[in-house]
Coordinates of C-alpha atoms and ligand atoms in Angstrom, one line a residue:
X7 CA -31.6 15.9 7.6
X8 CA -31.2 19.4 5.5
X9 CA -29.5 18.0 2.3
X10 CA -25.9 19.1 2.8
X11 CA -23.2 20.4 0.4
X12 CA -20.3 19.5 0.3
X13 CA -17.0 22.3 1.4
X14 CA -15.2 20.9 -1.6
X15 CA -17.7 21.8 -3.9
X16 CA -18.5 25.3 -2.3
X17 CA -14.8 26.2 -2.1
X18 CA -15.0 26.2 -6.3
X19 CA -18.4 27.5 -7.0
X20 CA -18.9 30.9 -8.9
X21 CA -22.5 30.9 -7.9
X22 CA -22.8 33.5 -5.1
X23 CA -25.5 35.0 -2.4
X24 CA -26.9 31.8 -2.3
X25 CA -28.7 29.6 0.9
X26 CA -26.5 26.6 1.5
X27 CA -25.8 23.9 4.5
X28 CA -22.9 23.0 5.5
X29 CA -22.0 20.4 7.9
X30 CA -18.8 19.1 9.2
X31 CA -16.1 19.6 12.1
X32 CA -14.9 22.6 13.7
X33 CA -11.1 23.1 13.5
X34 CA -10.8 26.8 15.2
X35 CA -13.3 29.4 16.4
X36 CA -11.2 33.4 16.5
X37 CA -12.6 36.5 17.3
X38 CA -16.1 35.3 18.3
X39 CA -17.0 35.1 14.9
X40 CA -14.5 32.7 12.1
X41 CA -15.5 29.3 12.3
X42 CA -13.3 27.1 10.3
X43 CA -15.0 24.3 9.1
X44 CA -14.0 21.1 7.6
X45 CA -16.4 18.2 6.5
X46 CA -13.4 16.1 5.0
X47 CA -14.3 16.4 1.0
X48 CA -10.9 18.4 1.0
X49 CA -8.1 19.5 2.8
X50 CA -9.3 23.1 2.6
X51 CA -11.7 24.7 5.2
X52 CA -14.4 27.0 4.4
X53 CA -14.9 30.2 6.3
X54 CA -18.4 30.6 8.5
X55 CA -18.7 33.8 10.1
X56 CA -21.4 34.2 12.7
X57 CA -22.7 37.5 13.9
X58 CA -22.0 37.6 17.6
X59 CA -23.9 40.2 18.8
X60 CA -26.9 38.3 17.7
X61 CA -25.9 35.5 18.8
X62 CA -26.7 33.0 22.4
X63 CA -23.3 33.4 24.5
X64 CA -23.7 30.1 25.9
X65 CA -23.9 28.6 22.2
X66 CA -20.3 30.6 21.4
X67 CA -19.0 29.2 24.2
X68 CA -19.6 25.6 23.0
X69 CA -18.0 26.2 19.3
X70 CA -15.1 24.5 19.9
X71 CA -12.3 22.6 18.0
X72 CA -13.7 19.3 16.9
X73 CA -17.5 20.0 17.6
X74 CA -19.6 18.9 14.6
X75 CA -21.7 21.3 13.4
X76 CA -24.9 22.5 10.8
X77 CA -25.0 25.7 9.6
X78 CA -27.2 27.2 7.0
X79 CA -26.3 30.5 5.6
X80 CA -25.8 32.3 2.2
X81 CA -22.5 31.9 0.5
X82 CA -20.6 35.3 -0.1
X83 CA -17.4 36.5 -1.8
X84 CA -14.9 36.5 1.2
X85 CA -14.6 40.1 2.5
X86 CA -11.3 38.7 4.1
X87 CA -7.7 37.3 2.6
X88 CA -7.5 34.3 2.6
X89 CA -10.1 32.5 1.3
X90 CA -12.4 33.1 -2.1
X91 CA -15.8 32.0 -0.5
X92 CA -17.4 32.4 2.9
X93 CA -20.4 31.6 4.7
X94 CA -22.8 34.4 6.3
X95 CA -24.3 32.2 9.1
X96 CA -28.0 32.7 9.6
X97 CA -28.5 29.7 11.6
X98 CA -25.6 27.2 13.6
X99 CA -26.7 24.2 15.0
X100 CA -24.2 22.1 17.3
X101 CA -24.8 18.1 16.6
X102 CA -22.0 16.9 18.6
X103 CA -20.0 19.0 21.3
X104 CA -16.6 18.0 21.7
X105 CA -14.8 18.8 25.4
X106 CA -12.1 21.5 24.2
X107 CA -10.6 20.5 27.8
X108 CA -9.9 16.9 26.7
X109 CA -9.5 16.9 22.7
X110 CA -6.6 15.6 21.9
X111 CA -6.1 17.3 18.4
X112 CA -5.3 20.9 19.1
X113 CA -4.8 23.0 15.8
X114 CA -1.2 22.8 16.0
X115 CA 1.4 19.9 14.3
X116 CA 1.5 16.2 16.1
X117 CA 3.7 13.1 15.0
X118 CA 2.8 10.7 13.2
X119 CA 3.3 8.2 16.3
X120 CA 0.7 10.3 18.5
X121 CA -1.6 10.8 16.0
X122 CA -1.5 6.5 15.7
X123 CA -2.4 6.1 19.0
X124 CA -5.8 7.9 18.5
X125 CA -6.8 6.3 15.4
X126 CA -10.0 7.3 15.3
X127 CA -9.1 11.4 15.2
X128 CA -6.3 11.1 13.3
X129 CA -8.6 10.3 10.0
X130 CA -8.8 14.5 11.1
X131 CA -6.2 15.7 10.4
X132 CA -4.7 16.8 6.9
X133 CA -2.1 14.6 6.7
X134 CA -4.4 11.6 7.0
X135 CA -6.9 13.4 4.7
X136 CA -4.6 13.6 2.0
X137 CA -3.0 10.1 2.5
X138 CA -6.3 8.1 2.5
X139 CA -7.6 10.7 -0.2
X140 CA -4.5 9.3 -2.6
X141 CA -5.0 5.8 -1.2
X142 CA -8.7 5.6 -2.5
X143 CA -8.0 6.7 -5.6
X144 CA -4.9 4.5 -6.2
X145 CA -7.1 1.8 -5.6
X146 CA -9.7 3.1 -7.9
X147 CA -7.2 3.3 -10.4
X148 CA -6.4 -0.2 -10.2
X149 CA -9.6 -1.5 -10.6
X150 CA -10.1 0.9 -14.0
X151 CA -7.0 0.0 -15.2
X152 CA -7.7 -3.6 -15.1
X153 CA -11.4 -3.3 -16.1
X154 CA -9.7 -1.3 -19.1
X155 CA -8.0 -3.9 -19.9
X156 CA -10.2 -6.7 -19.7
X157 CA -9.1 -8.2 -16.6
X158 CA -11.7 -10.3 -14.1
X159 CA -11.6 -9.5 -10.5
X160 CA -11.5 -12.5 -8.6
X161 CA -12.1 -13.0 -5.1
X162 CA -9.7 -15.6 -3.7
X163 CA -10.0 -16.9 -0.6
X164 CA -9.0 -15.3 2.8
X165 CA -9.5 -18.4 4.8
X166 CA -7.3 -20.7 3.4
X167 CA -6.0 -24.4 3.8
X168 CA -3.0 -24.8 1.3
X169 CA 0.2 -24.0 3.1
X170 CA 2.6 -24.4 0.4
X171 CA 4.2 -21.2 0.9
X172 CA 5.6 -19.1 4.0
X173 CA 5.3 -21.8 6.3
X174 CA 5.7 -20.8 9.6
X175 CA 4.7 -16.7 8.6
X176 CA 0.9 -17.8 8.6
X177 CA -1.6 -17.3 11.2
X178 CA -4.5 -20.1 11.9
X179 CA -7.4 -19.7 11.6
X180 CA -9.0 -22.3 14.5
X181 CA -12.2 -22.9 16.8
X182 CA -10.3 -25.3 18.7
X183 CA -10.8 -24.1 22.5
X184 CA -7.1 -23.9 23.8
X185 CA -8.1 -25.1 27.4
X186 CA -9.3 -28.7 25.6
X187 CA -7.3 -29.3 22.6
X188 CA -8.2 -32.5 20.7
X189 CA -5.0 -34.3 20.6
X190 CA -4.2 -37.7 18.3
X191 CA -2.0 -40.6 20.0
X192 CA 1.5 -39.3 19.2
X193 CA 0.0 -35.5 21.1
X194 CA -0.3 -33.6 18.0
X195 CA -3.1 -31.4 18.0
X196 CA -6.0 -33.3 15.5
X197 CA -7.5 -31.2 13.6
X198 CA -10.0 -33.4 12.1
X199 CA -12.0 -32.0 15.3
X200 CA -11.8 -28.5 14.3
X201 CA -13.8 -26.1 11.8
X202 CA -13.0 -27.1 8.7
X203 CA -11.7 -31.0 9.7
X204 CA -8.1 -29.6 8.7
X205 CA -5.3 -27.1 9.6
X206 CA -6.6 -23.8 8.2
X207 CA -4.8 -19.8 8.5
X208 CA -5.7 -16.7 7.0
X209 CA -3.8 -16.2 3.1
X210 CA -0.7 -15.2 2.6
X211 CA -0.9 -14.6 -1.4
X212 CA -3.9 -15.1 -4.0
X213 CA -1.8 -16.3 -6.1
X214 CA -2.1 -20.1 -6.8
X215 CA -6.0 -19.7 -7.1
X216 CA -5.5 -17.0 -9.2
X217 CA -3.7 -19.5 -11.1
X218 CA -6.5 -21.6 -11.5
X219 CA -8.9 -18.7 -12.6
X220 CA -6.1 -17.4 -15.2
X221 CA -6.2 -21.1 -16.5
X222 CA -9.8 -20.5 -17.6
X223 CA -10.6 -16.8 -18.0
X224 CA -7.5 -15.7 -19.3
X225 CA -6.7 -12.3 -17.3
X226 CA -7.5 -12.1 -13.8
X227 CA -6.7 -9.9 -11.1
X228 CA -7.0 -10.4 -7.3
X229 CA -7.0 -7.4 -4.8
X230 CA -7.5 -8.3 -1.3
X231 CA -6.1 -8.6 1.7
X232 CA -3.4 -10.3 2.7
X233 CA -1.9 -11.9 6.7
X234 CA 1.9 -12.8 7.4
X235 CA 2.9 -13.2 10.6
X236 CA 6.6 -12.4 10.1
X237 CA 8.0 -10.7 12.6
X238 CA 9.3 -7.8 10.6
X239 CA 9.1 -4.7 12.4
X240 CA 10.5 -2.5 9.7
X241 CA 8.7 1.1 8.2
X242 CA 7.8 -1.8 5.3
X243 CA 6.3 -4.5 6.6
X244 CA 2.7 -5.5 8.1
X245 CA 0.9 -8.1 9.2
X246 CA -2.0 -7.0 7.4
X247 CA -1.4 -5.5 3.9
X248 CA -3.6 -5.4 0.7
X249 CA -2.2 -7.0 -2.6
X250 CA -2.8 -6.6 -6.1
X251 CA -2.6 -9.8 -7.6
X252 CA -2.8 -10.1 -11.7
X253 CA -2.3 -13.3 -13.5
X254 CA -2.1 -13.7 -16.8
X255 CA -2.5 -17.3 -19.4
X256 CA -0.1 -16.5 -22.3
X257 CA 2.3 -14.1 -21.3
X258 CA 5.7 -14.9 -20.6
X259 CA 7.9 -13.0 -18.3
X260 CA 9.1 -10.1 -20.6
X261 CA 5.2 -10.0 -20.9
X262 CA 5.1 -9.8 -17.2
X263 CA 7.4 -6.8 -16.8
X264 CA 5.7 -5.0 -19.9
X265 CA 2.7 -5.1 -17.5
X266 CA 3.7 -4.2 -13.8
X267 CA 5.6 -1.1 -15.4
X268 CA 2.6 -0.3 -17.5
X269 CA 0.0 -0.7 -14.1
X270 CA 2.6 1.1 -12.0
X271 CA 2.5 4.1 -14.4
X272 CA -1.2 4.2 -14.7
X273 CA -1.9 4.2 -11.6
X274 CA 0.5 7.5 -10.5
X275 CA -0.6 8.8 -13.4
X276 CA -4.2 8.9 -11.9
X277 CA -3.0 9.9 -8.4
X278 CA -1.1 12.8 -10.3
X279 CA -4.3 13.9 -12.6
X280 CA -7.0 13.4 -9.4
X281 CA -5.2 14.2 -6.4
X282 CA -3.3 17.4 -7.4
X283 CA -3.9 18.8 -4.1
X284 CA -3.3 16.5 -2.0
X285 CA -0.2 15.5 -3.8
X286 CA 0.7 19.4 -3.2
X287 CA 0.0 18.7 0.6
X288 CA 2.2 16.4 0.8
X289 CA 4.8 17.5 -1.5
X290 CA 5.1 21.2 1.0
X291 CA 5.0 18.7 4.4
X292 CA 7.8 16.2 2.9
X293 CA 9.9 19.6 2.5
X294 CA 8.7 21.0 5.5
X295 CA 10.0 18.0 7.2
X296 CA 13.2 17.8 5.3
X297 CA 14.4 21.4 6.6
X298 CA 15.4 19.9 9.9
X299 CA 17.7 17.2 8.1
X300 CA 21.3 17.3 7.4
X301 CA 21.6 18.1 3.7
X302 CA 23.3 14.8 3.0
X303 CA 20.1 13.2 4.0
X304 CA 17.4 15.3 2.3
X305 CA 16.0 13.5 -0.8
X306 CA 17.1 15.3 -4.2
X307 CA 13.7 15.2 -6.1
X308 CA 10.6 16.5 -4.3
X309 CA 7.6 14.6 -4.5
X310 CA 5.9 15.6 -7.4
X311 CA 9.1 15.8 -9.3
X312 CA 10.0 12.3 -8.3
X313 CA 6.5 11.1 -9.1
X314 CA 7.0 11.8 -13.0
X315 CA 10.4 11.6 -13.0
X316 CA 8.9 7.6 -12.5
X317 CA 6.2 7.7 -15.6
X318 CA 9.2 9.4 -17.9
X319 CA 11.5 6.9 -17.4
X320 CA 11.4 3.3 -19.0
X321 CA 12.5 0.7 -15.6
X322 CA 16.0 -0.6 -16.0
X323 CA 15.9 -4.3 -16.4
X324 CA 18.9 -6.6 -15.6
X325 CA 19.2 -9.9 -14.6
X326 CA 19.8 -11.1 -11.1
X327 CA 23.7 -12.4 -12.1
X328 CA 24.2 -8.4 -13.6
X329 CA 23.1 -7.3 -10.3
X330 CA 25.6 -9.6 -8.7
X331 CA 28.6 -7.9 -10.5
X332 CA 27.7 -4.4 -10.4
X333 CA 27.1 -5.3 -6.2
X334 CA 30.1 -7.1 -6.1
X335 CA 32.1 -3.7 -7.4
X336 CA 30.7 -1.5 -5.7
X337 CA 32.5 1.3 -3.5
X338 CA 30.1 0.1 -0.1
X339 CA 31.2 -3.4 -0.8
X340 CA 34.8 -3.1 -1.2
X341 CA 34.8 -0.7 1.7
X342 CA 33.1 -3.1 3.3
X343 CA 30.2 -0.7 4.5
X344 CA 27.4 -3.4 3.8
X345 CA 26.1 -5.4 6.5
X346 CA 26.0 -8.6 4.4
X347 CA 28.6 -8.5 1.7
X348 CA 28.4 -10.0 -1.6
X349 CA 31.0 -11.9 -2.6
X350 CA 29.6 -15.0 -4.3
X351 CA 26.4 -15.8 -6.7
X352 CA 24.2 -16.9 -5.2
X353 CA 23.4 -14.6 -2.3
X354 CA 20.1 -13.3 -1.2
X355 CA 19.7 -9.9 -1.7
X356 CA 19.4 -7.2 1.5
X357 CA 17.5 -4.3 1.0
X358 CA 20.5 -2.5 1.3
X359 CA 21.9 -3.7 -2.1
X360 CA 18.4 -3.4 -3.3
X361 CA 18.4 0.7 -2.5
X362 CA 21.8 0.6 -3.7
X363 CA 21.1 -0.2 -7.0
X364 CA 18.2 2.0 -7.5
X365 CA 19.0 4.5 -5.2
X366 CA 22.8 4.9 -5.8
X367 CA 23.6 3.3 -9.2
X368 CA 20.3 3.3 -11.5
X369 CA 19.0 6.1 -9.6
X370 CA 15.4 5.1 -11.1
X371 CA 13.1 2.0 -10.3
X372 CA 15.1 -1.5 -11.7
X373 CA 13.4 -4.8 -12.7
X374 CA 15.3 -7.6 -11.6
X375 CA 15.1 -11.1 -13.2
X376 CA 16.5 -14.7 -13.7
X377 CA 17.0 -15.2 -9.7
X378 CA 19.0 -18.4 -8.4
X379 CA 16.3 -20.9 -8.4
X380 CA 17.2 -21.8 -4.9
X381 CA 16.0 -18.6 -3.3
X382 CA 12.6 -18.2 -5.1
X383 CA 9.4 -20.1 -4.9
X384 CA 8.7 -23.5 -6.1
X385 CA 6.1 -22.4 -8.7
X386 CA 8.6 -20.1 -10.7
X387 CA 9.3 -21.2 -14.4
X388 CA 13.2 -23.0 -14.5
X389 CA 15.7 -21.5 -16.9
X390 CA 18.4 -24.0 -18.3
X391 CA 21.0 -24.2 -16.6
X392 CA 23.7 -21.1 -18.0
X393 CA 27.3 -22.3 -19.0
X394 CA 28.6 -22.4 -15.9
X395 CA 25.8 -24.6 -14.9
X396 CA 23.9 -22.4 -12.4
X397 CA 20.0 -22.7 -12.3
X398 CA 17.9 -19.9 -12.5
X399 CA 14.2 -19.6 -12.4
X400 CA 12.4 -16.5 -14.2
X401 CA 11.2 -14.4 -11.3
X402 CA 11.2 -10.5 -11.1
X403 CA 11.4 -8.6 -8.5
X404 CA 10.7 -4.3 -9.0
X405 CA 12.6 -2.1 -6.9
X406 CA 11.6 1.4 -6.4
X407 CA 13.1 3.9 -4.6
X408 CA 13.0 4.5 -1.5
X409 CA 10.6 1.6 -0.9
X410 CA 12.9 -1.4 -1.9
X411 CA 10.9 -4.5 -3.8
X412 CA 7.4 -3.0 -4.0
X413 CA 6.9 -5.8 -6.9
X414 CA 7.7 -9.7 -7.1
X415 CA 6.3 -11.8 -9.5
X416 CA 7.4 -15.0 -12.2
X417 CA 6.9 -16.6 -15.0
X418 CA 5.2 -19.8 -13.6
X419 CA 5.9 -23.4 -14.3
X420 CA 3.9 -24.5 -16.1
X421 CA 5.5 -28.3 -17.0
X422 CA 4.0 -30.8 -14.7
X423 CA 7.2 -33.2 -14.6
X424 CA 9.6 -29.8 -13.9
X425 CA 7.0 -28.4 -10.9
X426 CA 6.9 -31.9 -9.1
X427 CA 10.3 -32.4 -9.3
X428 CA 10.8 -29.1 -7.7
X429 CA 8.1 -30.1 -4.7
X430 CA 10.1 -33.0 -4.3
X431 CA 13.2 -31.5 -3.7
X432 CA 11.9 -28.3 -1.3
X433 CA 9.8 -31.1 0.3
X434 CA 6.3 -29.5 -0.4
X435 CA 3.4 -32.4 0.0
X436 CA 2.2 -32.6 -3.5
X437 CA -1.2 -34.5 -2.8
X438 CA -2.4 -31.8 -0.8
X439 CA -1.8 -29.4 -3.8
X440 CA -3.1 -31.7 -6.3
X441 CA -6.2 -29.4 -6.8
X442 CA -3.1 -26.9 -8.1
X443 CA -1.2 -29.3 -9.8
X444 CA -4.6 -30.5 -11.7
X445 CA -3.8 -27.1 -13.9
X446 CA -0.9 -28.8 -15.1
X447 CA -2.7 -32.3 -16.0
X448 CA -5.0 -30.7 -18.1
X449 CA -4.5 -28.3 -20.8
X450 CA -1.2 -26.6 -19.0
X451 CA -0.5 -23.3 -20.4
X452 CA 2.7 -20.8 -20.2
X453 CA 1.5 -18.4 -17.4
X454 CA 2.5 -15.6 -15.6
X455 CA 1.6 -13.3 -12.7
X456 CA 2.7 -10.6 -10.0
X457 CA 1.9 -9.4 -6.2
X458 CA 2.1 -5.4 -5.9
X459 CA 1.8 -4.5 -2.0
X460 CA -0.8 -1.7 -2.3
X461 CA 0.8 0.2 0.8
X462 CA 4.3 -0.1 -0.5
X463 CA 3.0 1.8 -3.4
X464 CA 0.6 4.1 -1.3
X465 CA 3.6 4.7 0.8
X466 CA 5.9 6.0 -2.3
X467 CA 2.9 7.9 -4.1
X468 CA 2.0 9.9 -1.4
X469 CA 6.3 10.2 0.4
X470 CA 5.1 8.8 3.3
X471 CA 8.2 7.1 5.3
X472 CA 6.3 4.4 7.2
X473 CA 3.9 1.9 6.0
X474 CA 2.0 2.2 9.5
X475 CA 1.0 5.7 8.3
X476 CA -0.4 4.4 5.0
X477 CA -3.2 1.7 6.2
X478 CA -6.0 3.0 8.4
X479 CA -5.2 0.5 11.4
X480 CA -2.1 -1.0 11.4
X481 CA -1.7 -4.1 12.5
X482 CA 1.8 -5.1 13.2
X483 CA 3.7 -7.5 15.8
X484 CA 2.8 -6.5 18.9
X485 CA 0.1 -4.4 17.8
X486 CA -3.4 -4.7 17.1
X487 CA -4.8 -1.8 18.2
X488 CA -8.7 -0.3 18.0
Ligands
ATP3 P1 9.9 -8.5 1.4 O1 11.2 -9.2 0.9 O2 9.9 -7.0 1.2 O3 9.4 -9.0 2.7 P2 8.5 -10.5 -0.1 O4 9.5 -11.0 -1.0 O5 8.1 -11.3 1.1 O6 8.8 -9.0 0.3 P3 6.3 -11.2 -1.9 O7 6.0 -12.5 -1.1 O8 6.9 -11.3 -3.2 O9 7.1 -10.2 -1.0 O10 4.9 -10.3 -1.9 C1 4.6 -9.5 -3.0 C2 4.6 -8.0 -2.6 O11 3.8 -7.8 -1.5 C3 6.0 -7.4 -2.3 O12 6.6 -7.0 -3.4 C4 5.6 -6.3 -1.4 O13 5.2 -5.1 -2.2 C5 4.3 -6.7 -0.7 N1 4.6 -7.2 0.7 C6 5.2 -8.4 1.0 N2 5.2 -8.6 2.4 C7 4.6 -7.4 2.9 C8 4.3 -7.0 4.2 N3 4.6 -7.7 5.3 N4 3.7 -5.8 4.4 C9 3.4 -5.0 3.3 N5 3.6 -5.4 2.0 C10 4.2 -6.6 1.8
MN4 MN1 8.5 -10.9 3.2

């Protein structure tokens, strides 16, 4: 093919009356002669104008919205308003015609619901441009920030056979043929005769072999995807999500925090410095869409604003049992307008108390620590006991607003005689996990590590308001669309 330029570079050229090609999508044909044409490099269209009289009326006739097109033509100063640069069309080729009967994107606004059931156009639209636009470079900036720091990306596995955590949120992986299931005597299903001679699902976290690679490199990272079959159907939650997994030998969990807040900032710094437009895109939509809203509910900062109102702020940091108190005071719990009030220590916390606190109270992202051990995982590092004798292990959880946890992660435990005591007590089969507990045997280390859900932080980077809108296929319960 004719070697193509690309809109996004022609839109800020200063080099004029010049041949280029140009291919891409049409989004509107007026007049019989201003074809809008996108190829996807940016939000912006450029400008082709086509001399009618010149031109084959059948070929007009077929210029319609979501046609692909070539066309070849020298690139002017725009007569018009509107736009900087245009294209004088000398020749228009059509590659692909596209019905205008039965196109499903007209050029006016759609929700974001329709536009999910037609996954494949709405990559078309410049919403989704923008969002996937911020998305790939979030995750570019993760992957530079690590490599910056001399981090090792490690692939850990997808298919996976330890099941230590989220029992019963995992999907199997199996080749088992459900009309002939190999069953032992007692009529459980015996998995010796399937794939892998075990019980198998896709991964739920990175983290334990990331463990393992942290034990010997030092600083690693995982980024990868991720399965849980929880059957959350919130604007949060997915059954397939992509985490950032770091774990680090040496750091303790101050070390921890000093990170995640570090990585966090980094990378929307680098969304802010690379993606200015699409930020802007998205910044005019969000209040665009916030018009229609009771003023109550519209969000005080716009998007932009709340963006580096995040990187000028240091994260307020409190332990799980100052959380507890400030909850316990507060005007929705006395007035009882929480669905699950807090009254003792010890309680789980709801989302709700979560967006309290950094919605309401901190009014900035908050850094939780020092959770009761018996709502965290096995592997975080114990505390001793406080003076009132309550255990707490030293987890931290970030909370951002508007999003709720986008961060958990611990100091791990890195005392053999401590971690198999607590695997006795939550009943977790420690020979199956020996390969994990062998880090402990030999040359245990203090450790520490986090998971960051990439579309949690997608979703607050670009003010999206559900996580569906923020992955390119969603796959949620009930839903596994295209
Ligand atoms: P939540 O309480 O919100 O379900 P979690 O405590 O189960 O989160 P972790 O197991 O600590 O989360 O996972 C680490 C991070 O992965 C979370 O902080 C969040 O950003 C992200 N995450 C967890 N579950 C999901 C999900 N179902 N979809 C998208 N992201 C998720
Ligand atoms: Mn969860």
């Amino acid at each position: 093919m004719a070697k193509r330029t690309r809109i996004k570079d022609l839109l800020n050229t200063t080099e004029f009356n010049i041949p280029v090609t140009v291919m891409g999508w049409i989004r509107t044909f007026r007049n019989n002669q201003f074809l809008a044409i996108n190829d996807g490099s940016c939000i912006n269209n450029i400008q082709a104008v086509i001399d009618f009289t010149n031109t084959d009326e059948a070929l007009l006739k077929r210029l319609t919205t979501g046609a692909s097109v070539s066309v070849i033509g020298d690139l002017i100063e725009s007569l018009g308003k509107g736009q900087r640069v245009e294209i004088k069309v000398t020749t228009l080729e059509i590659l692909g015609d596209s019905d205008a009967e039965k196109f499903p994107l007209q050029p006016k606004k759609h929700s974001l619901e329709f536009l999910r059931e037609i996954a494949h156009l709405r990559f078309r639209t410049n919403t989704f441009n923008a969002v996937f636009k911020i998305r790939h470079a979030l995750a570019f900036a993760v992957h530079q920030f690590f490599n910056e720091k001399g981090f090792v990306y490690m692939h850990t596995p997808i298919i996976t056979a330890s099941d230590a955590e989220g029992a019963g949120e995992m999907f199997r992986v199996s080749t088992i043929d459900p009309d002939n299931i190999p069953r032992n005597e007692d009529g459980s299903i015996n998995y010796k005769e399937d794939f892998f001679g075990k019980a198998t699902n896709l991964t739920v976290s990175g983290q334990l072999e990331g463990e393992l690679a942290a034990m010997a490199f030092g600083d690693v990272y995982t980024f990868g995807p991720t399965f849980r079959a929880e059957n959350s159907n919130t604007t949060r939650h997915l059954a397939e999500f992509w985490m950032i997994e770091p774990e680090m030998a040496f750091y303790d969990l101050n070390d921890n925090m000093d990170l995640a807040e570090e990585l966090l900032k980094y990378v929307i710094r680098y969304a802010i410095d690379n993606c200015a437009e699409e930020l802007d895109f998205l910044k005019n939509r969000l209040l665009e869409e916030e018009k229609i809203k009771p003023q109550a509910e519209r969000s005080e900062l716009d998007l932009l604003t709340k963006l580096n109102f995040c990187l000028e702020n240091n994260f307020e940091r409190l332990t799980y049992t100052e959380a507890i108190q400030i909850l316990r005071n507060s005007k929705p719990n006395q007035k009882k307008q929480f669905k699950y009030l807090i009254d003792s220590w010890g309680a789980d916390l709801q989302s709700e108390h979560e967006r309290y606190l950094v919605e309401k109270h901190f009014k900035k992202p908050v850094i939780l620590t020092n959770y009761p051990a018996e709502i965290k995982s096995f592997y975080m590092r114990l505390n001793d006991p406080d003076d009132q004798g309550r255990t707490t292990v030293r987890a931290m959880d970030i909370l951002f607003p508007g999003i709720g946890e986008i961060i958990g992660g611990s100091q791990r435990e890195e005392r053999l005689e401590k971690l198999e005591q607590r695997m006795d007590d939550l009943h977790i089969p420690k020979e199956e996990m020996s390969w994990y507990l062998d880090t402990r045997r030999f040359g245990s280390a203090p450790h520490a590590g986090f998971g960051l859900g990439f579309e949690r932080l997608v979703l607050f980077v670009t003010g999206m308001t559900n996580i569906r809108d923020v992955i390119p296929f969603p796959r949620t319960p009930k839903n596994a669309e295209f």
